[in-house]
Amino acid sequence: MLANTALDGLEAELRKRFKQAVKFQLSDMVNLVRYADDFIITGRSKEMLENEVKPLVAKFFRERGLELSPEKTRITHIDQGFDFLGFTVRKYNGKLLTTPSKRNVHILLERVRDQIKTHKQATQAELLKKLNPLLRGWAQYYRHAAAKRTFKTVDKEVWKALWSWAKRRHPQKGIGWVLKRYFKARPGCKWRFAVKRGRESDWPELYLLNYVPILRHVRIKAEANPFDPRWELYFERRDQRRAGQVLPRRAVTLWWRQRGRCPVCRQKLHPEMPWHIHHIIWRVAGGSDRLDNLALVHPTCHRQVHSREHPLPFRVLERASEGLELDEAKVSRPVLRGREAP
């Protein structure tokens, strides 16, 4: 908060000192981009940044008891690129690309290898529980960048580490036996690290970054305020677009039908947050997997519904999705297609 307060003043000072772009006129191209206490300043030339911008910034900070970090402050050309918030921003033959920084890729692979080394005696399922959240979170952070090639490289290096882990556990077995024991073949991925148990569709498997689609981030309007009722429709449209990109097809249908809200608590269902598909009439009571028997709810709401003595009837959840209050007196017994459940 303190860093952003200071950088607010710096942004105003830069706008006051350097002229901004006007239609059909060139500007000094001095712009501030910031996040917390990290920031970059663009300029028209190296000389302008060295002789005008940097002294102004140093003076501005010095008056407030702050100073620039010599190790982290440098002037570079966009064709050489720079790292910012874990991304490398660089122009390649005139085309600007934002890719995961090499340093962050190296840190990820080191963390993965450390997890594998410290779980030499763990079961395959336990190892997957450690690796999958790490890989999933990293991939979700970089899925808006030009990261497809990096994702393939990470998958390749992780596979090598897991292959060494599997061979070490069975030094007397052949390569074919180890492959069949710890890996499964599937279209598009010849050998995927997976736990073989029960039905094949239920096998826990390694999270592959290569399967994560690259989705371009749509920049939010600078004047948009999530606490201002005038921008409510704007943020709802952004959530709708994100739901179509993130959620499975069936969940998207439920999300639209419920107007993006949980029918139990009436709070918003954010597509990138945890959610559950709830059977309104439980399957043990004869409920089906049809869309008219499903509802998209928060995990906490899902636990609350299942903690009741009887499942909620469809009409109650339907009324809740329309903004009405739940009537506890009407949810004492389950209802199945207009009749009392047996």
Coordinates of N, CA and C in Angstrom, one line a residue, residues 173-310:
K173 N 14.4 -54.5 -12.8 CA 13.4 -54.6 -13.8 C 13.8 -54.0 -15.1
G174 N 13.3 -54.4 -16.2 CA 13.6 -53.9 -17.5 C 12.8 -52.6 -17.8
I175 N 13.2 -51.9 -18.8 CA 12.5 -50.6 -19.2 C 11.1 -50.8 -19.5
G176 N 10.7 -51.9 -20.2 CA 9.3 -52.1 -20.6 C 8.5 -52.4 -19.3
W177 N 9.0 -53.1 -18.3 CA 8.2 -53.3 -17.1 C 8.0 -52.0 -16.4
V178 N 9.0 -51.2 -16.3 CA 8.8 -49.9 -15.5 C 7.8 -49.0 -16.2
L179 N 7.9 -49.0 -17.6 CA 6.9 -48.2 -18.3 C 5.5 -48.6 -18.0
K180 N 5.2 -49.9 -18.1 CA 3.9 -50.4 -17.9 C 3.4 -50.2 -16.4
R181 N 4.4 -50.2 -15.5 CA 4.0 -50.1 -14.1 C 3.7 -48.7 -13.7
Y182 N 4.4 -47.6 -14.2 CA 4.2 -46.3 -13.8 C 3.6 -45.3 -14.8
F183 N 3.6 -45.7 -16.1 CA 3.1 -44.8 -17.1 C 2.0 -45.5 -17.9
K184 N 1.2 -44.7 -18.5 CA 0.1 -45.2 -19.4 C 0.2 -44.5 -20.7
A185 N -0.2 -45.2 -21.8 CA -0.2 -44.6 -23.1 C -1.6 -44.0 -23.4
R186 N -1.6 -42.9 -24.1 CA -2.8 -42.2 -24.5 C -2.6 -41.4 -25.7
P187 N -3.6 -41.1 -26.5 CA -3.4 -40.3 -27.7 C -2.8 -38.9 -27.4
G188 N -1.8 -38.5 -28.1 CA -1.2 -37.3 -27.9 C -0.1 -37.3 -26.9
C189 N 0.0 -38.3 -26.1 CA 1.0 -38.4 -25.0 C 1.3 -39.9 -24.9
K190 N 2.4 -40.4 -25.4 CA 2.7 -41.8 -25.5 C 2.8 -42.4 -24.1
W191 N 3.5 -41.8 -23.2 CA 3.7 -42.4 -21.9 C 3.4 -41.2 -20.9
R192 N 2.4 -41.4 -20.1 CA 2.0 -40.3 -19.1 C 2.0 -41.0 -17.7
F193 N 2.7 -40.3 -16.8 CA 2.9 -40.7 -15.4 C 1.5 -40.8 -14.8
A194 N 1.0 -42.0 -14.4 CA -0.3 -42.2 -13.8 C -0.4 -43.4 -12.9
V195 N -1.3 -43.3 -11.9 CA -1.5 -44.4 -11.0 C -2.5 -45.3 -11.5
K196 N -2.2 -46.6 -11.7 CA -3.1 -47.6 -12.3 C -3.9 -48.3 -11.2
R197 N -5.2 -47.9 -11.1 CA -6.0 -48.6 -10.1 C -7.5 -48.4 -10.5
G198 N -8.3 -49.4 -10.3 CA -9.7 -49.4 -10.7 C -9.9 -49.1 -12.2
R199 N -10.9 -48.4 -12.5 CA -11.2 -48.0 -13.9 C -10.2 -47.1 -14.4
E200 N -9.9 -47.2 -15.7 CA -8.9 -46.4 -16.3 C -9.2 -44.9 -16.2
S201 N -10.5 -44.6 -16.3 CA -11.0 -43.2 -16.3 C -10.7 -42.5 -15.0
D202 N -10.5 -43.3 -13.9 CA -10.3 -42.8 -12.6 C -8.9 -42.8 -12.2
W203 N -7.9 -43.1 -13.1 CA -6.5 -43.1 -12.7 C -6.0 -41.7 -12.4
P204 N -5.5 -41.4 -11.3 CA -4.8 -40.1 -11.1 C -3.5 -40.0 -12.0
E205 N -3.4 -38.9 -12.6 CA -2.3 -38.8 -13.6 C -1.6 -37.4 -13.4
L206 N -0.4 -37.3 -14.0 CA 0.4 -36.1 -13.9 C -0.2 -35.0 -14.7
Y207 N -0.2 -33.8 -14.1 CA -0.7 -32.6 -14.8 C 0.3 -32.2 -15.8
L208 N -0.2 -32.1 -17.1 CA 0.7 -31.8 -18.2 C 0.4 -30.3 -18.6
L209 N 1.5 -29.5 -18.6 CA 1.4 -28.1 -19.0 C 1.0 -27.9 -20.5
N210 N 1.5 -28.9 -21.3 CA 1.2 -28.8 -22.7 C -0.2 -28.8 -23.1
Y211 N -1.1 -29.4 -22.2 CA -2.5 -29.4 -22.5 C -3.2 -28.1 -22.1
V212 N -2.5 -27.2 -21.4 CA -3.1 -26.0 -21.0 C -3.3 -25.0 -22.2
P213 N -4.5 -24.6 -22.5 CA -4.6 -23.7 -23.7 C -4.1 -22.3 -23.3
I214 N -3.5 -21.6 -24.3 CA -3.1 -20.3 -24.2 C -4.3 -19.3 -24.4
L215 N -4.6 -18.6 -23.4 CA -5.8 -17.7 -23.5 C -5.3 -16.2 -23.3
R216 N -5.5 -15.4 -24.3 CA -5.0 -14.0 -24.2 C -5.8 -13.3 -23.2
H217 N -5.2 -12.6 -22.3 CA -5.9 -11.8 -21.3 C -6.4 -10.5 -21.9
V218 N -7.7 -10.3 -21.5 CA -8.3 -9.0 -22.0 C -8.1 -8.0 -20.9
R219 N -7.4 -6.9 -21.2 CA -7.1 -5.9 -20.2 C -8.3 -5.2 -19.7
I220 N -8.4 -5.1 -18.4 CA -9.5 -4.5 -17.7 C -9.4 -2.9 -17.9
K221 N -10.6 -2.3 -18.0 CA -10.6 -0.9 -18.1 C -10.1 -0.2 -16.9
A222 N -9.2 0.8 -17.0 CA -8.5 1.4 -15.9 C -9.5 2.1 -14.9
E223 N -10.6 2.6 -15.5 CA -11.6 3.3 -14.6 C -12.6 2.4 -14.0
A224 N -12.6 1.1 -14.3 CA -13.6 0.2 -13.8 C -13.4 0.0 -12.3
N225 N -14.5 0.0 -11.5 CA -14.4 -0.2 -10.1 C -15.4 -1.3 -9.7
P226 N -14.9 -2.4 -9.1 CA -15.8 -3.5 -8.8 C -16.8 -3.2 -7.7
F227 N -16.6 -2.1 -6.9 CA -17.5 -1.7 -5.8 C -18.5 -0.7 -6.3
D228 N -18.4 -0.3 -7.5 CA -19.4 0.7 -8.1 C -20.5 0.0 -8.8
P229 N -21.8 0.2 -8.4 CA -22.9 -0.5 -9.1 C -22.9 -0.2 -10.6
R230 N -22.4 0.9 -11.1 CA -22.4 1.2 -12.5 C -21.6 0.3 -13.3
W231 N -20.6 -0.4 -12.7 CA -19.7 -1.3 -13.4 C -20.1 -2.8 -13.2
E232 N -21.2 -3.0 -12.6 CA -21.6 -4.4 -12.3 C -21.8 -5.2 -13.5
L233 N -22.4 -4.7 -14.6 CA -22.7 -5.4 -15.8 C -21.3 -5.7 -16.5
Y234 N -20.4 -4.7 -16.4 CA -19.1 -4.9 -17.1 C -18.4 -6.1 -16.5
F235 N -18.3 -6.2 -15.2 CA -17.6 -7.3 -14.5 C -18.4 -8.6 -14.7
E236 N -19.7 -8.6 -14.8 CA -20.4 -9.8 -15.1 C -20.1 -10.4 -16.5
R237 N -20.0 -9.5 -17.5 CA -19.6 -9.9 -18.8 C -18.2 -10.5 -18.8
R238 N -17.3 -9.9 -18.1 CA -16.0 -10.5 -18.0 C -16.0 -11.9 -17.4
D239 N -16.8 -12.1 -16.3 CA -16.9 -13.4 -15.7 C -17.6 -14.4 -16.7
Q240 N -18.5 -14.0 -17.5 CA -19.2 -14.9 -18.5 C -18.2 -15.3 -19.5
R241 N -17.4 -14.4 -20.0 CA -16.4 -14.8 -21.0 C -15.3 -15.7 -20.4
R242 N -14.9 -15.5 -19.2 CA -13.9 -16.3 -18.5 C -14.5 -17.7 -18.2
A243 N -15.8 -17.8 -17.9 CA -16.4 -19.1 -17.6 C -16.4 -20.0 -18.9
G244 N -16.6 -19.4 -20.0 CA -16.6 -20.2 -21.3 C -15.2 -20.7 -21.6
Q245 N -14.2 -20.0 -21.1 CA -12.8 -20.5 -21.3 C -12.3 -21.5 -20.3
V246 N -12.8 -21.4 -19.1 CA -12.2 -22.2 -18.0 C -13.0 -23.4 -17.6
L247 N -14.4 -23.2 -17.5 CA -15.2 -24.3 -17.1 C -15.5 -25.3 -18.1
P248 N -15.8 -26.6 -17.8 CA -16.2 -27.6 -18.7 C -17.6 -27.2 -19.3
R249 N -18.0 -27.8 -20.4 CA -19.2 -27.4 -21.2 C -20.4 -27.5 -20.3
R250 N -20.6 -28.6 -19.5 CA -21.7 -28.8 -18.7 C -21.8 -27.7 -17.6
A251 N -20.6 -27.4 -17.0 CA -20.6 -26.4 -15.9 C -20.9 -25.0 -16.5
V252 N -20.5 -24.7 -17.7 CA -20.8 -23.4 -18.3 C -22.3 -23.3 -18.5
T253 N -23.0 -24.4 -18.9 CA -24.5 -24.3 -19.1 C -25.1 -24.0 -17.7
L254 N -24.7 -24.7 -16.7 CA -25.2 -24.4 -15.4 C -24.9 -23.0 -14.9
W255 N -23.7 -22.6 -15.2 CA -23.3 -21.2 -14.7 C -24.2 -20.2 -15.4
W256 N -24.5 -20.3 -16.7 CA -25.4 -19.4 -17.4 C -26.8 -19.5 -16.8
R257 N -27.3 -20.7 -16.6 CA -28.7 -20.9 -16.2 C -28.9 -20.2 -14.8
Q258 N -27.8 -20.3 -14.0 CA -27.9 -19.7 -12.6 C -27.5 -18.2 -12.6
R259 N -27.2 -17.7 -13.7 CA -26.8 -16.2 -13.8 C -25.5 -16.0 -13.0
G260 N -24.7 -17.0 -13.0 CA -23.4 -16.8 -12.4 C -23.4 -16.8 -10.9
R261 N -24.5 -17.2 -10.2 CA -24.6 -17.2 -8.8 C -24.9 -18.6 -8.2
C262 N -24.4 -18.8 -7.0 CA -24.7 -20.1 -6.3 C -26.1 -20.0 -5.8
P263 N -27.0 -21.0 -6.2 CA -28.4 -21.0 -5.8 C -28.6 -21.2 -4.3
V264 N -27.6 -21.5 -3.5 CA -27.7 -21.7 -2.1 C -27.5 -20.5 -1.3
C265 N -26.3 -19.8 -1.5 CA -25.9 -18.6 -0.8 C -26.2 -17.3 -1.6
R266 N -26.5 -17.5 -2.9 CA -26.7 -16.3 -3.7 C -25.5 -15.4 -4.0
Q267 N -24.3 -15.9 -3.6 CA -23.1 -15.2 -3.9 C -22.6 -15.6 -5.3
K268 N -21.7 -14.8 -5.8 CA -21.2 -15.0 -7.2 C -20.3 -16.3 -7.2
L269 N -20.4 -17.0 -8.3 CA -19.5 -18.2 -8.6 C -18.4 -17.7 -9.6
H270 N -17.3 -17.5 -9.1 CA -16.1 -17.1 -9.9 C -15.6 -18.3 -10.7
P271 N -15.5 -18.2 -12.0 CA -15.1 -19.4 -12.8 C -13.7 -20.0 -12.3
E272 N -12.8 -19.2 -11.8 CA -11.5 -19.7 -11.5 C -11.4 -20.2 -10.0
M273 N -12.5 -20.1 -9.3 CA -12.5 -20.5 -7.9 C -13.1 -21.9 -7.8
P274 N -12.9 -22.7 -6.7 CA -13.4 -24.0 -6.6 C -14.9 -24.0 -6.7
W275 N -15.5 -25.1 -7.2 CA -16.9 -25.2 -7.4 C -17.2 -26.7 -7.4
H276 N -18.5 -27.0 -7.3 CA -19.0 -28.4 -7.3 C -20.3 -28.5 -8.1
I277 N -20.5 -29.6 -8.8 CA -21.7 -29.9 -9.5 C -22.6 -30.7 -8.6
H278 N -23.7 -30.2 -8.1 CA -24.5 -30.9 -7.0 C -25.7 -31.5 -7.7
H279 N -26.0 -32.7 -7.3 CA -27.2 -33.4 -7.7 C -28.4 -33.0 -6.8
I280 N -29.3 -32.3 -7.3 CA -30.4 -31.7 -6.5 C -31.2 -32.9 -5.9
I281 N -31.6 -33.9 -6.7 CA -32.1 -35.1 -6.1 C -30.9 -36.1 -6.2
W282 N -30.5 -36.5 -5.0 CA -29.3 -37.3 -4.9 C -29.5 -38.6 -5.7
R283 N -28.4 -39.1 -6.2 CA -28.4 -40.3 -7.0 C -28.9 -41.5 -6.2
V284 N -28.6 -41.5 -4.9 CA -29.1 -42.7 -4.1 C -30.6 -42.6 -4.0
A285 N -31.2 -41.4 -4.2 CA -32.7 -41.3 -4.1 C -33.3 -41.4 -5.5
G286 N -32.5 -41.8 -6.5 CA -33.1 -41.9 -7.9 C -32.8 -40.7 -8.8
G287 N -32.0 -39.8 -8.4 CA -31.7 -38.6 -9.2 C -30.8 -39.0 -10.4
S288 N -30.9 -38.3 -11.5 CA -30.2 -38.5 -12.7 C -29.1 -37.5 -12.9
D289 N -28.3 -37.7 -14.0 CA -27.3 -36.8 -14.3 C -27.7 -35.7 -15.4
R290 N -29.0 -35.6 -15.6 CA -29.6 -34.6 -16.5 C -29.3 -33.2 -15.9
L291 N -29.2 -32.2 -16.9 CA -29.0 -30.9 -16.5 C -30.0 -30.3 -15.5
D292 N -31.3 -30.8 -15.7 CA -32.4 -30.2 -14.8 C -32.3 -30.8 -13.4
N293 N -31.3 -31.7 -13.2 CA -31.1 -32.2 -11.8 C -29.8 -31.8 -11.2
L294 N -29.1 -30.8 -11.9 CA -27.8 -30.4 -11.5 C -27.8 -28.9 -11.1
A295 N -26.9 -28.6 -10.2 CA -26.7 -27.2 -9.8 C -25.2 -26.9 -9.5
L296 N -24.7 -25.8 -9.9 CA -23.3 -25.4 -9.7 C -23.3 -24.6 -8.4
V297 N -22.5 -25.1 -7.4 CA -22.5 -24.5 -6.0 C -21.1 -24.4 -5.5
H298 N -20.9 -23.5 -4.5 CA -19.6 -23.4 -3.8 C -19.3 -24.7 -3.0
P299 N -18.1 -25.1 -2.8 CA -17.7 -26.2 -2.0 C -18.3 -26.2 -0.6
T300 N -18.3 -25.0 0.0 CA -18.9 -24.9 1.4 C -20.4 -25.1 1.3
C301 N -21.1 -24.5 0.3 CA -22.5 -24.7 0.2 C -22.8 -26.2 -0.1
H302 N -21.9 -26.8 -0.8 CA -22.2 -28.2 -1.2 C -22.1 -29.1 0.1
R303 N -21.2 -28.8 1.0 CA -21.1 -29.5 2.3 C -22.4 -29.2 3.2
Q304 N -22.8 -28.0 3.1 CA -24.0 -27.6 3.9 C -25.2 -28.3 3.4
V305 N -25.4 -28.4 2.1 CA -26.6 -29.1 1.6 C -26.5 -30.6 2.0
H306 N -25.4 -31.2 1.9 CA -25.3 -32.6 2.2 C -25.3 -32.9 3.7
S307 N -25.2 -31.9 4.5 CA -25.3 -32.1 5.9 C -26.7 -32.1 6.4
R308 N -27.7 -31.8 5.5 CA -29.1 -31.9 5.9 C -29.5 -33.3 5.9
E309 N -30.6 -33.5 6.6 CA -31.1 -34.9 6.7 C -31.7 -35.4 5.4
H310 N -32.2 -34.5 4.6 CA -32.8 -34.8 3.2 C -32.2 -33.9 2.2

